[in-house]
Tab-separated table of C-alpha atoms in Angstrom:
chain	number	residue	atom	x	y	z
A	20	MET	CA	143.627	73.845	121.731
A	21	GLN	CA	140.641	74.228	119.445
A	22	ALA	CA	137.888	76.808	119.558
A	23	LYS	CA	134.348	75.455	119.771
A	24	GLU	CA	131.538	76.939	117.707
A	25	ILE	CA	128.408	77.842	119.714
A	26	LYS	CA	126.610	79.604	116.838
A	27	LYS	CA	127.645	80.009	113.222
A	28	ASP	CA	130.936	81.963	113.226
A	29	ILE	CA	130.766	82.531	117.008
A	30	TYR	CA	133.229	80.523	119.054
A	31	TRP	CA	133.941	79.679	122.660
A	32	VAL	CA	137.645	80.372	123.220
A	33	GLY	CA	137.745	80.220	127.011
A	34	VAL	CA	139.464	77.897	129.469
A	35	LYS	CA	138.341	75.371	132.058
A	36	ASP	CA	139.736	75.520	135.581
A	37	TRP	CA	139.178	71.928	136.671
A	38	ASN	CA	141.174	72.298	139.894
A	39	LEU	CA	139.557	75.428	141.326
A	40	ARG	CA	138.173	74.576	144.755
A	41	GLU	CA	137.832	78.013	146.353
A	42	PHE	CA	136.908	81.484	145.086
A	43	HIS	CA	137.120	84.306	147.643
A	44	GLY	CA	136.028	81.925	150.412
A	45	TYR	CA	133.317	80.383	148.246
A	46	ALA	CA	133.686	76.603	147.833
A	47	THR	CA	133.794	75.508	144.186
A	48	PRO	CA	133.791	71.686	144.272
A	49	HIS	CA	133.088	71.427	140.531
A	50	GLY	CA	135.800	73.841	139.398
A	51	SER	CA	134.914	76.661	137.033
A	52	THR	CA	135.393	78.082	133.561
A	53	TYR	CA	136.428	81.473	132.265
A	54	ASN	CA	134.463	81.863	129.058
A	55	SER	CA	135.632	84.099	126.253
A	56	TYR	CA	133.909	84.394	122.892
A	57	LEU	CA	135.165	85.159	119.389
A	58	ILE	CA	132.781	86.640	116.815
A	59	MET	CA	133.891	86.279	113.199
A	60	ASP	CA	132.481	89.126	111.138
A	61	GLU	CA	133.783	92.024	109.051
A	62	LYS	CA	135.208	93.419	112.260
A	63	ILE	CA	136.364	90.402	114.232
A	64	THR	CA	135.515	90.795	117.910
A	65	LEU	CA	136.879	89.062	120.987
A	66	VAL	CA	134.711	89.257	124.112
A	67	ASP	CA	136.399	89.018	127.531
A	68	GLY	CA	139.650	87.475	128.672
A	69	VAL	CA	140.753	84.902	131.242
A	70	LYS	CA	143.118	84.589	134.196
A	71	SER	CA	146.640	85.656	133.285
A	72	TYR	CA	148.289	82.296	133.948
A	73	MET	CA	145.793	80.530	131.660
A	74	SER	CA	146.359	82.920	128.775
A	75	GLN	CA	148.288	80.539	126.531
A	76	GLU	CA	145.424	78.071	126.373
A	77	MET	CA	142.995	80.825	125.434
A	78	THR	CA	145.242	82.436	122.836
A	79	GLU	CA	145.836	79.070	121.160
A	80	ARG	CA	142.081	78.606	120.846
A	81	VAL	CA	141.757	82.019	119.221
A	82	LYS	CA	144.616	81.229	116.827
A	83	SER	CA	142.849	78.033	115.785
A	84	VAL	CA	140.310	80.342	114.112
A	85	VAL	CA	142.064	83.628	113.327
A	86	ASP	CA	145.320	85.488	113.826
A	87	PHE	CA	145.256	88.180	116.474
A	88	SER	CA	146.403	90.732	113.895
A	89	GLN	CA	142.925	90.539	112.327
A	90	ILE	CA	140.962	91.342	115.499
A	91	SER	CA	139.279	94.755	115.389
A	92	TYR	CA	137.579	94.902	118.790
A	93	VAL	CA	138.168	93.510	122.265
A	94	VAL	CA	135.052	93.839	124.432
A	95	VAL	CA	135.775	94.024	128.167
A	96	ASN	CA	132.531	93.358	130.007
A	97	HIS	CA	134.188	93.181	133.428
A	98	VAL	CA	137.665	93.950	134.779
A	99	GLU	CA	137.880	91.429	137.615
A	100	MET	CA	141.085	89.485	137.055
A	101	ASP	CA	139.464	86.172	136.128
A	102	HIS	CA	138.121	87.969	133.038
A	103	SER	CA	140.774	90.601	132.390
A	104	GLY	CA	143.996	89.029	133.654
A	105	ASN	CA	145.317	88.352	130.163
A	106	ILE	CA	143.993	91.527	128.493
A	107	PRO	CA	147.550	92.996	128.475
A	108	GLU	CA	148.795	89.948	126.558
A	109	ILE	CA	145.844	90.145	124.175
A	110	MET	CA	146.669	93.791	123.492
A	111	LYS	CA	150.304	92.895	122.795
A	112	LEU	CA	149.135	90.315	120.267
A	113	ALA	CA	146.496	92.673	118.820
A	114	PRO	CA	147.781	96.240	119.342
A	115	GLN	CA	145.520	97.460	116.521
A	116	ALA	CA	142.380	96.362	118.384
A	117	VAL	CA	140.070	98.876	120.009
A	118	ILE	CA	138.813	98.043	123.484
A	119	ILE	CA	135.065	98.438	123.885
A	120	THR	CA	134.018	99.027	127.488
A	121	ASP	CA	132.227	101.628	129.567
A	122	ASN	CA	133.851	104.515	131.412
A	123	ALA	CA	134.085	102.548	134.671
A	124	GLY	CA	135.730	99.710	132.757
A	125	LYS	CA	138.348	102.036	131.279
A	126	MET	CA	139.180	103.449	134.711
A	127	ALA	CA	139.441	99.946	136.181
A	128	LEU	CA	141.723	98.743	133.371
A	129	GLU	CA	143.977	101.743	133.922
A	130	ALA	CA	144.058	101.011	137.657
A	131	HIS	CA	145.069	97.382	137.059
A	132	PHE	CA	147.439	97.530	134.107
A	133	ASP	CA	149.880	99.623	132.106
A	134	THR	CA	147.491	100.683	129.366
A	135	ALA	CA	149.763	103.046	127.457
A	136	GLY	CA	148.924	102.955	123.764
A	137	TRP	CA	145.552	101.219	124.165
A	138	ASN	CA	142.659	102.645	122.176
A	139	TYR	CA	139.118	102.698	123.547
A	140	LYS	CA	135.550	103.042	122.427
A	141	LEU	CA	133.413	103.848	125.462
A	142	VAL	CA	129.780	102.769	125.376
A	143	THR	CA	126.653	103.278	127.443
A	144	THR	CA	123.418	101.340	127.865
A	145	GLY	CA	121.508	100.978	124.615
A	146	GLU	CA	124.424	101.973	122.405
A	147	SER	CA	125.159	99.699	119.444
A	148	VAL	CA	128.273	99.041	117.397
A	149	SER	CA	128.106	97.439	113.944
A	150	ILE	CA	130.706	94.752	113.287
A	151	GLY	CA	129.398	93.832	109.805
A	152	LYS	CA	126.462	91.463	109.473
A	153	ARG	CA	125.964	91.747	113.201
A	154	SER	CA	125.587	94.544	115.696
A	155	LEU	CA	126.535	94.579	119.353
A	156	THR	CA	124.261	96.340	121.836
A	157	PHE	CA	125.626	97.105	125.280
A	158	MET	CA	123.923	97.166	128.638
A	159	THR	CA	125.854	98.527	131.595
A	160	THR	CA	125.042	96.688	134.830
A	161	PRO	CA	126.975	98.595	137.511
A	162	MET	CA	127.441	96.703	140.791
A	163	LEU	CA	126.347	93.422	139.273
A	164	HIS	CA	128.787	92.857	140.831
A	165	TRP	CA	131.529	95.460	140.131
A	166	PRO	CA	131.108	99.110	139.080
A	167	ASP	CA	132.411	98.275	135.590
A	168	SER	CA	130.136	95.285	134.890
A	169	MET	CA	128.240	95.242	131.613
A	170	MET	CA	126.690	92.790	129.140
A	171	THR	CA	126.869	92.509	125.353
A	172	TYR	CA	123.901	91.540	123.174
A	173	VAL	CA	124.315	90.220	119.625
A	174	LYS	CA	120.975	91.209	118.125
A	175	GLU	CA	121.056	89.108	114.969
A	176	GLU	CA	121.880	85.973	116.962
A	177	LYS	CA	119.550	86.736	119.895
A	178	LEU	CA	122.616	86.064	122.026
A	179	LEU	CA	123.398	87.713	125.359
A	180	LEU	CA	127.035	87.590	126.485
A	181	SER	CA	126.264	88.193	130.138
A	182	ASN	CA	129.651	87.960	131.842
A	183	ASP	CA	129.097	87.086	135.532
A	184	GLY	CA	125.333	87.271	135.313
A	185	PHE	CA	123.596	83.871	135.000
A	186	GLY	CA	126.905	82.050	135.509
A	187	GLN	CA	127.906	79.042	137.579
A	188	HIS	CA	131.225	77.828	138.932
A	189	LEU	CA	131.044	74.557	137.023
A	190	ALA	CA	133.658	72.919	134.806
A	191	SER	CA	132.370	70.104	132.591
A	192	ASP	CA	133.168	68.263	129.372
A	193	GLY	CA	130.463	70.152	127.505
A	194	LEU	CA	129.619	73.790	127.028
A	195	PHE	CA	125.831	73.798	127.232
A	196	VAL	CA	123.336	73.424	130.051
A	197	ASN	CA	121.570	70.617	128.185
A	198	GLU	CA	124.746	68.538	128.349
A	199	GLN	CA	124.524	68.417	132.148
A	200	PRO	CA	121.833	67.389	134.653
A	201	LEU	CA	119.634	70.489	134.871
A	202	ASP	CA	119.431	70.263	138.671
A	203	LEU	CA	123.216	70.452	138.913
A	204	VAL	CA	123.434	73.573	136.760
A	205	VAL	CA	120.534	75.298	138.527
A	206	ASN	CA	121.997	74.497	141.954
A	207	GLU	CA	125.368	75.907	140.923
A	208	ALA	CA	123.687	79.011	139.479
A	209	LYS	CA	121.849	79.449	142.775
A	210	SER	CA	125.079	79.033	144.725
A	211	TYR	CA	126.777	81.591	142.471
A	212	TYR	CA	123.965	84.088	143.014
A	213	ALA	CA	123.866	83.499	146.772
A	214	ASN	CA	127.601	83.924	147.244
A	215	ILE	CA	128.432	86.661	144.752
A	216	LEU	CA	125.338	88.578	143.635
A	217	PHE	CA	123.206	88.363	146.811
A	218	PRO	CA	123.921	91.976	147.906
A	219	TYR	CA	122.928	93.291	144.504
A	220	GLY	CA	119.308	92.202	144.163
A	221	ALA	CA	118.194	95.713	143.230
A	222	GLN	CA	120.828	95.873	140.515
A	223	ALA	CA	119.797	92.437	139.226
A	224	GLU	CA	116.165	93.547	139.032
A	225	LYS	CA	117.241	96.721	137.217
A	226	ALA	CA	119.243	94.678	134.704
A	227	LEU	CA	116.259	92.438	134.002
A	228	ASN	CA	114.031	95.495	133.566
A	229	THR	CA	116.584	97.191	131.308
A	230	ALA	CA	116.747	94.115	129.084
A	231	GLY	CA	112.975	94.330	128.763
A	232	THR	CA	113.054	98.057	128.048
A	233	LEU	CA	115.656	97.557	125.334
A	234	GLY	CA	113.466	94.832	123.846
A	235	LEU	CA	116.179	92.202	123.927
A	236	ASP	CA	114.866	88.975	122.396
A	237	ILE	CA	117.122	86.383	123.999
A	238	GLU	CA	117.440	82.788	122.820
A	239	MET	CA	120.892	82.092	124.240
A	240	ILE	CA	122.732	83.364	127.309
A	241	ALA	CA	126.479	82.764	127.300
A	242	PRO	CA	127.936	83.723	130.678
A	243	SER	CA	131.611	83.987	131.563
A	244	HIS	CA	131.441	81.107	134.054
A	245	GLY	CA	129.949	77.666	133.546
A	246	CYS	CA	127.444	76.459	130.976
A	247	ILE	CA	125.570	78.257	128.214
A	248	TRP	CA	121.779	78.553	128.443
A	249	SER	CA	120.375	77.687	124.996
A	250	GLY	CA	116.785	77.847	123.768
A	251	LYS	CA	113.782	79.738	125.101
A	252	ASP	CA	112.966	77.189	127.793
A	253	GLU	CA	116.408	77.315	129.389
A	254	VAL	CA	116.658	81.093	129.009
A	255	ASN	CA	113.263	81.610	130.603
A	256	THR	CA	114.224	79.238	133.420
A	257	ILE	CA	117.285	81.212	134.464
A	258	LEU	CA	115.643	84.604	133.906
A	259	GLY	CA	112.737	83.507	136.100
A	260	LEU	CA	115.066	82.268	138.827
A	261	TYR	CA	117.020	85.533	138.812
A	262	ALA	CA	113.777	87.502	139.080
A	263	LYS	CA	112.808	85.370	142.075
A	264	TRP	CA	116.183	85.570	143.812
A	265	ALA	CA	116.532	89.299	143.157
A	266	SER	CA	113.104	90.015	144.627
A	267	GLY	CA	114.226	88.872	148.071
A	268	LYS	CA	110.969	86.968	148.545
A	269	ASN	CA	111.257	84.018	150.899
A	270	GLU	CA	109.503	80.669	150.930
A	271	GLY	CA	108.786	80.520	154.653
A	272	LYS	CA	111.749	78.250	155.378
A	273	ALA	CA	114.067	78.314	158.391
A	274	VAL	CA	117.824	77.851	158.501
A	275	VAL	CA	119.778	76.965	161.648
A	276	VAL	CA	123.537	77.595	161.613
A	277	TYR	CA	125.826	76.709	164.505
A	278	ASP	CA	129.110	75.382	165.777
A	279	SER	CA	129.766	73.551	169.015
A	280	MET	CA	132.707	72.594	171.233
A	281	TRP	CA	131.282	70.131	173.791
A	282	GLY	CA	127.804	69.575	172.420
A	283	ALA	CA	125.813	72.204	174.310
A	284	THR	CA	125.215	74.510	171.355
A	285	ALA	CA	124.579	71.475	169.145
A	286	LYS	CA	121.844	70.341	171.541
A	287	MET	CA	120.309	73.810	171.386
A	288	ALA	CA	120.460	73.765	167.571
A	289	GLU	CA	118.634	70.428	167.540
A	290	THR	CA	115.953	71.910	169.800
A	291	VAL	CA	115.534	74.956	167.570
A	292	MET	CA	115.255	72.766	164.496
A	293	ALA	CA	112.710	70.467	166.130
A	294	GLU	CA	110.511	73.391	167.106
A	295	PHE	CA	110.348	74.609	163.523
A	296	GLN	CA	109.518	71.086	162.396
A	297	ASP	CA	106.740	70.827	164.976
A	298	ALA	CA	105.334	74.079	163.593
A	299	GLY	CA	105.303	72.616	160.076
A	300	ILE	CA	108.042	74.964	158.842
A	301	PRO	CA	110.677	73.485	156.477
A	302	VAL	CA	114.083	73.803	158.126
A	303	THR	CA	117.698	73.038	157.314
A	304	LYS	CA	120.526	72.784	159.843
A	305	HIS	CA	124.175	73.514	159.090
A	306	CYS	CA	127.159	72.757	161.321
A	307	LEU	CA	130.043	75.050	160.444
A	308	ALA	CA	132.555	72.417	161.555
A	309	VAL	CA	131.731	70.363	158.470
A	310	GLU	CA	130.220	72.815	155.960
A	311	ASN	CA	131.681	75.697	154.015
A	312	VAL	CA	130.040	79.079	154.536
A	313	SER	CA	129.093	79.225	150.857
A	314	GLU	CA	127.033	76.039	151.140
A	315	VAL	CA	125.107	77.590	154.012
A	316	MET	CA	124.376	80.841	152.189
A	317	VAL	CA	122.396	79.073	149.473
A	318	ASP	CA	119.650	78.400	152.015
A	319	PHE	CA	119.565	82.083	152.986
A	320	LEU	CA	118.227	83.062	149.554
A	321	ASP	CA	114.683	81.940	150.296
A	322	ALA	CA	114.695	81.548	154.102
A	323	ALA	CA	112.307	83.542	156.270
A	324	TYR	CA	113.905	82.580	159.604
A	325	VAL	CA	117.593	82.581	160.550
A	326	CYS	CA	118.941	81.151	163.818
A	327	ILE	CA	122.682	81.261	164.523
A	328	GLY	CA	124.164	79.408	167.488
A	329	ASN	CA	127.548	80.119	169.067
A	330	PRO	CA	129.719	78.459	171.738
A	331	THR	CA	131.643	81.208	173.542
A	332	LEU	CA	135.431	80.949	173.305
A	333	ASN	CA	137.696	83.361	175.185
A	334	ASN	CA	134.764	85.744	175.622
A	335	GLN	CA	134.392	85.997	171.852
A	336	LEU	CA	132.417	84.388	169.073
A	337	PHE	CA	133.741	80.965	168.149
A	338	PRO	CA	136.086	81.482	165.152
A	339	ARG	CA	134.021	79.603	162.590
A	340	VAL	CA	130.856	81.363	163.734
A	341	ALA	CA	132.599	84.734	163.636
A	342	GLY	CA	133.842	84.023	160.124
A	343	PHE	CA	130.403	82.984	158.974
A	344	VAL	CA	128.686	86.025	160.484
A	345	THR	CA	131.205	88.322	158.765
A	346	TYR	CA	130.729	86.528	155.438
A	347	MET	CA	126.953	86.562	155.773
A	348	LYS	CA	126.855	90.239	156.740
A	349	GLY	CA	128.793	91.158	153.617
A	350	LEU	CA	126.201	89.409	151.460
A	351	ALA	CA	123.480	91.468	153.187
A	352	PRO	CA	120.399	89.211	153.029
A	353	ARG	CA	117.176	91.161	153.368
A	354	GLY	CA	113.972	90.716	155.317
A	355	LYS	CA	114.810	87.910	157.744
A	356	LYS	CA	113.436	87.088	161.204
A	357	ALA	CA	116.241	86.017	163.472
A	358	LEU	CA	117.320	84.446	166.753
A	359	ALA	CA	120.818	84.339	168.224
A	360	PHE	CA	121.500	81.562	170.725
A	361	GLY	CA	124.411	79.790	172.328
A	362	SER	CA	126.269	78.497	175.336
A	363	TYR	CA	129.009	79.887	177.576
A	364	GLY	CA	131.158	78.824	180.509
A	365	TRP	CA	131.601	81.725	182.908
A	366	LYS	CA	130.686	84.969	181.167
A	367	PRO	CA	127.483	85.504	179.120
A	368	GLY	CA	126.710	88.117	176.487
A	369	VAL	CA	128.764	87.134	173.463
A	370	VAL	CA	125.758	86.215	171.321
A	371	LYS	CA	124.789	89.881	171.474
A	372	GLN	CA	127.441	90.357	168.791
A	373	ILE	CA	125.313	88.235	166.467
A	374	GLN	CA	122.220	90.147	167.532
A	375	GLN	CA	123.965	93.394	166.622
A	376	VAL	CA	124.624	92.143	163.111
A	377	TYR	CA	120.967	91.176	162.752
A	378	GLU	CA	119.977	94.685	163.754
A	379	GLU	CA	122.485	96.255	161.358
A	380	LEU	CA	120.899	94.235	158.566
A	381	GLY	CA	117.483	95.528	159.571
A	382	TRP	CA	116.065	92.125	160.484
A	383	GLN	CA	113.246	91.466	162.917
A	384	THR	CA	114.541	89.741	166.048
A	385	VAL	CA	113.616	88.216	169.378
A	386	ALA	CA	115.856	88.468	172.433
A	387	PRO	CA	119.029	86.344	172.221
A	388	PHE	CA	119.132	83.143	174.243
A	389	GLU	CA	122.154	81.865	176.197
A	390	GLU	CA	122.735	79.098	178.703
A	391	LYS	CA	125.678	78.255	180.940
A	392	TYR	CA	127.327	74.944	180.066
A	393	THR	CA	124.868	72.147	179.192
A	394	PRO	CA	121.200	73.166	178.829
A	395	LYS	CA	118.796	71.116	180.954
A	396	ALA	CA	115.322	70.048	179.849
A	397	GLU	CA	113.620	73.068	181.389
A	398	VAL	CA	116.046	75.421	179.639
A	399	LEU	CA	115.401	73.773	176.308
A	400	GLU	CA	111.686	74.316	176.887
A	401	GLN	CA	112.428	78.028	177.332
A	402	LEU	CA	114.386	77.952	174.088
A	403	LYS	CA	111.409	76.378	172.318
A	404	GLU	CA	109.242	79.198	173.579
A	405	ARG	CA	111.750	81.707	172.159
A	406	VAL	CA	111.470	80.007	168.782
A	407	ARG	CA	107.687	80.198	168.984
A	408	GLU	CA	108.024	83.948	169.642
A	409	LEU	CA	110.163	84.197	166.516
A	410	ILE	CA	107.606	82.373	164.401
A	411	LYS	CA	104.891	84.794	165.570
A	412	LEU	CA	106.782	87.890	164.379
């Protein structure tokens, strides 16, 4: 396993997880990578680890450049196990190394592992550490998306090692964005943001502002998942997209999400969609029977209107709808206008559970809409009117 140079004397020493198809309920059809970086300087520095069971591949890549006994620093930007799982093995191979992290990172490492004998250098935002010809500047980014998250900037290389920020779950033959179709990388970056960083828009905005305050001149962003953004154009593209997504601003679109048992709720979903189309509002429709929740959430990033349809089962939300609503609530989208609708057999009221979630999220709503069994033409007209009420909010 060979390391791959991304800048002079800076190497990618990560691993590619070609078979990953799910990450905490988030569909990952293109696999993923766990990117680690090795900086060869007077004080050799290794940045981030990988999953524990993939450690051998990573350590062989490091050894293709340098022996672990020569490593001075191990930077831990984030303690989630896909980036820290093999840190204990790294520290066995390099017991002389000092771990650079922030205070939250140290506490998280101690909560995960037996850290007896490990030495630390704790850093805060704006603090720099010289490693020879280069210096590392650190930027803590708490809750983007864990309390311990931080980023490392290599000033002389104009390189930001951003950990989860700006990443994508995407395994590919190459390492760089320009080796892939740009649309593919951007779509995967959007999916990553929507399914992992969505609740932390304020923290993302703060990180972007902090980078500006620190005067970071960035020409390459090397995240810990997916492809590396190289050159001002690519860097500005992803920074601009993050600013947009973090702002919570919508594009006036509508998204209709539903499941159905005998077609009644599906017919209602079609009616809702058609009404948006008649009003000239772009709309997407997702059936949870055939789509993963993570695919649906991408459309929530810039949607103004959300309509969720449910077929009642055993006086409860249908399981796939319930799972989606729980998943969506955890991601906490902001500023939506919403309608809950659905069908039932003998007892109404279940869609009020969806309505309650809307209200907990602080969304604007219209009254929920339910119909017994199959909705007739006149009922569908009433549903259209409810959609028109929603559009007027």
